[in-house]
Phi, psi and omega in degrees: 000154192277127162326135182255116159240145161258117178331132161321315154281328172276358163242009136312290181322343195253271210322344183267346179298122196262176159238343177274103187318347169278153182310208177190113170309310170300356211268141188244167197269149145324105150264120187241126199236122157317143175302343208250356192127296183350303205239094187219123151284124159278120178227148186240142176263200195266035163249304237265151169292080186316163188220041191244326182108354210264131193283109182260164154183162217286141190100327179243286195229075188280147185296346170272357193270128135328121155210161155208187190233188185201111172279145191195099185084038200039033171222131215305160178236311152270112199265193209286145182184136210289145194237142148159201181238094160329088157286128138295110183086354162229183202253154190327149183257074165139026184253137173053029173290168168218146165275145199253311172194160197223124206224116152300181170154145214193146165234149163214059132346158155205138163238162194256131168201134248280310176234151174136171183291007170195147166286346187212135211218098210255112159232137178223124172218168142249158192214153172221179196204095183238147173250153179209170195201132189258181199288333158297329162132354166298118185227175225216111166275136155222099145334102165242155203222182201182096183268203155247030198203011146162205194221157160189146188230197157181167189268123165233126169233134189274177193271137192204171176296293160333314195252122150214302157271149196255112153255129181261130196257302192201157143308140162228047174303148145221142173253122184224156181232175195285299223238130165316089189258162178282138189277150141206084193271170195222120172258107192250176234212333185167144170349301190251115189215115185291342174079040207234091212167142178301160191258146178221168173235131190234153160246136149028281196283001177227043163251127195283134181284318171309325202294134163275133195253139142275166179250166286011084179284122198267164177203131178221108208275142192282138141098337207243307190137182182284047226261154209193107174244136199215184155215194191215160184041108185244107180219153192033066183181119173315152181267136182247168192244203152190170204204143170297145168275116200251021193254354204261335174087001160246218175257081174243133121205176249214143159295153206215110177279101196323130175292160185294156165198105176246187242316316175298340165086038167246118201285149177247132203272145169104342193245088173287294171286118167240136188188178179225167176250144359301131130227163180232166174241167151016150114252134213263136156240144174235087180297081189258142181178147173301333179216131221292312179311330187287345188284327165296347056038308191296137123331336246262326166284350184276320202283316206280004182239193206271147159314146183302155184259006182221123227274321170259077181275023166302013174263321178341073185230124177285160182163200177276192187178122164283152182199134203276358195286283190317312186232011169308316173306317175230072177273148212261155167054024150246171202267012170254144191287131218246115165181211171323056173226159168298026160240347190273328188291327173288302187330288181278013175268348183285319190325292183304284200301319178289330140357252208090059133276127133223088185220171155204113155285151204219117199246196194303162190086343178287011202259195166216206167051075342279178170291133192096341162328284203103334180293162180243113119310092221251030149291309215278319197316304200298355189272011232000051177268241163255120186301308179209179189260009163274302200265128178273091176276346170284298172328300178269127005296347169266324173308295180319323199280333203279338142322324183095006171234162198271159141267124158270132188251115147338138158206160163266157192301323190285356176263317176319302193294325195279351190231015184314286176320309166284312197276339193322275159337321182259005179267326210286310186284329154263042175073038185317145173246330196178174173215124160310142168217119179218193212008069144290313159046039191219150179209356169299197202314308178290324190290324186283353156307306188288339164312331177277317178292308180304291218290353187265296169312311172336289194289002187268001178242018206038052220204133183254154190258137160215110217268115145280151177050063195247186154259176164319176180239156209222011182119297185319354159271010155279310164270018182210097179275322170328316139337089186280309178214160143248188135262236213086000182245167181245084221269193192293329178306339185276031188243012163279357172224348183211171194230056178271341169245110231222169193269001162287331202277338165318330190252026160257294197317338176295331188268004168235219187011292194310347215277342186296325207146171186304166148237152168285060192267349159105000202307166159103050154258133174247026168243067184290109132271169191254188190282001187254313197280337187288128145232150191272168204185121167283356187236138201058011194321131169326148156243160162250141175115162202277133171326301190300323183274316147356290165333292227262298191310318207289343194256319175307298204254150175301137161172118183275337169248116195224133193277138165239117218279311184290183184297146148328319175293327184284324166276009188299134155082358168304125185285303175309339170290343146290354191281292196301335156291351197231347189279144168249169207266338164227172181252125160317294220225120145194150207247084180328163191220307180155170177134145185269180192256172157059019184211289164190166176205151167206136185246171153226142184263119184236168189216100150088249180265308182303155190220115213237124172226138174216121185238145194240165153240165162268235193259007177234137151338143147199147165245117174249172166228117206265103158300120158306046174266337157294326173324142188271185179301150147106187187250163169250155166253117191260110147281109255196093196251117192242160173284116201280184165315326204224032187266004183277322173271323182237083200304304198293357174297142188213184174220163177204129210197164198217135173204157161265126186249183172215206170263003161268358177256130163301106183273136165269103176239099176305089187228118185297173185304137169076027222235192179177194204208117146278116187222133207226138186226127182195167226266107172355095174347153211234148196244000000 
């Protein structure tokens, strides 16, 4: 159970609670301060002063506004900006509140957990629970938590006469920050979005009050540090976005919650939230560190949702995965006819196994009604027979095992929701290890409801999830690790038609999109070109960018179930193709190296004694250097798959080379335009 104390400041705060509705110069805000110092949330009711300096006045900022502010190294980083809840028919829930009483509290804990970027998950905070209450007599719990790597609050509205069914319209979360600061926002088209777009950079002052923003928003105050805003745990509850503020004349913006659509897929206009008290929402998080690599390190969204609900999680396993969608339709150089069917499907199940994957996904189109559809016809399933009349599924399901590898099934979601109860249970039995689910391209109320309903059946079935044409990810694999992966990303698949996914947005995504939780981006192509030879092309498709930086992905992006993507053939006789059988798919450990969002990155990872480091560029030559300092006592073997000499032209080039290193040593690391570094480190054979 989490330890309780209470902060100096924060029983200032209780000794300061008035009865009276005018500020009180004296009256001081609810502090909540990070274990290390570091880190302080401030919140002022309709008493309190701000101590920001921040001018209020109506229309932008009132002195009657729930607020609060945010410090980082004892300088404010977030000014003062408004918390509450938007109602429909009633009047907002946290404008001219006052506080009633505030109960501190801090943890400090670790747990364990089965796949993800660290095996052990440390969570520390300080936390407060302040209550408030406006002149009807309506209150508003708000929660805050104080890491040492960022803030994060929510709303609890307790069950009262006044409240009972809650329609929530918006928020009136705001973020506003001291400084024009630079962006790296995913500008989406709309609510129902697959989340598949470039990351652009911006500043504060040059973001359009239309654009709707996706989450993770990255930031960077010149002089303050780095803030990356997001939320966690989103359950009975909508996903939210933001958007510039365009009425306050300051550096704000503000939240915008997907509208409801309910069971019938009919949006109700005016409407986010439909819900009753008790409820709680989301948490807004602010993911904070002097430099962007470190917010890749955090844990932090992971910390804010519920202990896992599942008590034996050995099926739970991360790993690789063949996979037929990108080159299944045509692999080259066989004596078969090549597309859906059970000899192209046997093919990447030989695959897997001489591998030592063990997974195959087997992706749309094996489904029926009609074929290529996504619907399930759950006559033809239960009867097992043949699924469709090219794929024998009883067959490759015997085959696989008899290989040593598990099968993952494509599904569309609307065959999942109408069909849950039944196929869950019949996948289980034929020894299914998990399911793709894909176009949801939704984050309201309803959807994130059925995100939660799979993944709860899932596991009552053994069945691992990997949620495509998804939203963000929020945390829920802490309590449902059977949750593996999403997309929400704009992965390796858009370079069959287009040459958008490209190595600047490769060294972007780890300081966004990744900072939520994994992502499902697809690495391992290996028909590696620069930027004068690509084309894009569906049938044989391209990567853009140097075999090395290929490489470099599989250790930079998160996903314990990770697709290696291209034909079998192509990795025949390949040197490079040992880095990808041996790198894993989960983590002990990891440790940022440096990088900038639009420029370059390098993470190192370590699973047991070892340690894997990848570092990608965007389009510029670049030279860095990786100190060996995480390293444990004693020498190392540094293996080392580089951008060869001439790889800026013959992109598939590589050089592989070897040295014994320690923890005093500097790795010279070289990478060409579009290029990157592999490195695999591990402890000198014992003789």
């Amino acid at each position: 159970m989490p330890t309780l104390r209470i902060a100096p400041l924060c029983l200032l705060a209780l000794l300061a609670v008035g009865t009276s509705t005018a500020q009180s110069k004296d009256k001081v805000p609810v502090t909540v301060t990070s274990p290390n110092g570091q880190v302080a949330l401030q919140l002022f009711d309709a008493e309190t002063p701000s101590t920001d300096g921040v001018q209020l006045a109506a229309g932008a900022l009132s002195a009657s506004d729930l607020r609060y502010s945010v410090d980082f190294h004892g300088r404010r980083m977030m000014q003062s900006a408004r918390l509450g809840l938007e109602l429909v028919g009633q009047p907002a829930l946290g404008p001219g509140m006052r506080l009633l009483t505030a109960q501190p509290e801090s943890a400090d804990e670790s747990y364990t957990i089965p796949v993800g970027k660290t095996s052990t998950v440390r969570d520390h905070y300080n936390g407060v629970r302040a209550d408030f209450e406006d002149a009807t007599g309506r209150k508003l719990t708000v929660e805050v938590r104080a890491f040492d790597d960022g803030v994060a609050f929510r709303y609890l509205v307790p069950e009262q006469p006044a409240l009972n069914q809650v329609h929530i319209a918006n928020e009136l979360t705001e973020f506003t920050f001291v400084k024009d600061a630079t962006t790296y926002p995913l500008i989406l088209d709309g609510y129902q979005s697959s989340w598949e777009d470039e990351y652009q950079r911006r500043n504060i002052g040059g973001l359009h009050p239309d654009w709707l923003i996706g989450l993770p928003l990255l930031a960077e105050e010149p002089g303050l540090g780095w803030v990356a805003i997001t939320e966690a745990n989103i359950d009975k509850y909508a996903g939210m976005y933001v958007r510039k503020d365009s009425h306050s004349g300051r550096l704000t913006i503000k939240a915008d919650l997907s509208p409801h659509i309910n069971e019938a897929g009919v949006s109700v206009p005016g409407l986010a939230v439909d819900t009753t008290t008790p409820f709680q929402t989301p948490w807004r998080v602010l993911m904070i560190a002097d430099e962007p690599g470190r917010l890749i390190e955090s844990n932090m969204v992971l910390n804010l949702n519920p202990p896992t609900k599942i008590a034996d999680t050995s099926w739970i396993q991360a790993g690789k995965s063949a996979w037929d969608w990108w080159s299944g339709r045509a692999a080259p150089s066989v004596s078969f006819k090549t597309g859906m069917n059970t000899a192209t499907m046997k093919h990447y199940i030989d695959f897997a196994s001489a591998s030592g994957f063990p997974y195959m996904l087997i992706d749309a189109s094996w489904e029926v009604d009609p074929p290529g559809s996504g619907l399930w016809n759950f006559h033809t399933l239960s009867d097992i027979t043949r699924v469709t009349p090219e794929v024998d599924m009883p067959e490759l399901l015997r085959y696989a095992k008899e290989k040593n590898v598990k099968i993952w099934l494509w599904a569309h979601w609307t065959s999942v929701n109408k069909y849950m109860d039944q196929a869950f249970p019949l996948f289980e039995k034929w020894g299914v290890a998990g399911v793709k689910i894909d176009f949801m391209n939704r984050d309201d109320q309803w959807m994130v409801d059925f995100n939660h309903r799979v993944v709860e059946s899932a596991a009552q079935h053994h069945l691992m999830i990997d949620f495509h044409g998804s939203y963000k990810p929020d945390g829920m694999s802490r309590t449902y690790p059977n949750l593996m992966t999403r997309e929400g990303v704009m992965g390796k698949e858009f370079l069959k038609w287009s040459a958008r996914t490209s190595p600047l947005q490769n060294v972007t995504y780890p300081f966004t999109r990744m900072l939520a939780g994994p992502m499902d981006y697809t690495p391992g192509a290996f028909g590696n070109s620069n930027r004068e030879d690509f084309v894009p092309q569906n049938i044989m498709p391209m990567g853009l960018g140097t075999r090395a930086q290929e490489l470099a992905l599989f250790v930079v992006f998160e996903s314990p179930f990770e697709m290696v993507a291209d034909y079998p053939e192509h990795y025949a006789g390949q040197k490079e193709f040992d880095f990808i059988k041996r790198v894993p798919a989960t983590w002990d450990e990891t440790r940022s190296i440096g990088g900038r969002p639009m420029e370059w990155v390098s993470l190192a990872r370590r699973s047991g004694n070892d340690w894997y480091i990848g570092s990608l560029t965007n389009w510029d030559e670049r030279d860095i250097k990786i100190p060996l300092t995480f390293l444990g006592e004693g020498k190392y073997v540094a293996e080392i798959y580089a951008d060869a000499p001439d790889s800026a032209v013959q992109a598939t080039h590589t050089t592989l080379s070897d040295s014994t290193v320690d923890r005093t040593t500097v790795l010279n690391v070289h990478m060409v335009s579009g290029g990157g570094n592999a490195i695999w480190i591990h402890p000198v054979a014992k003789p």
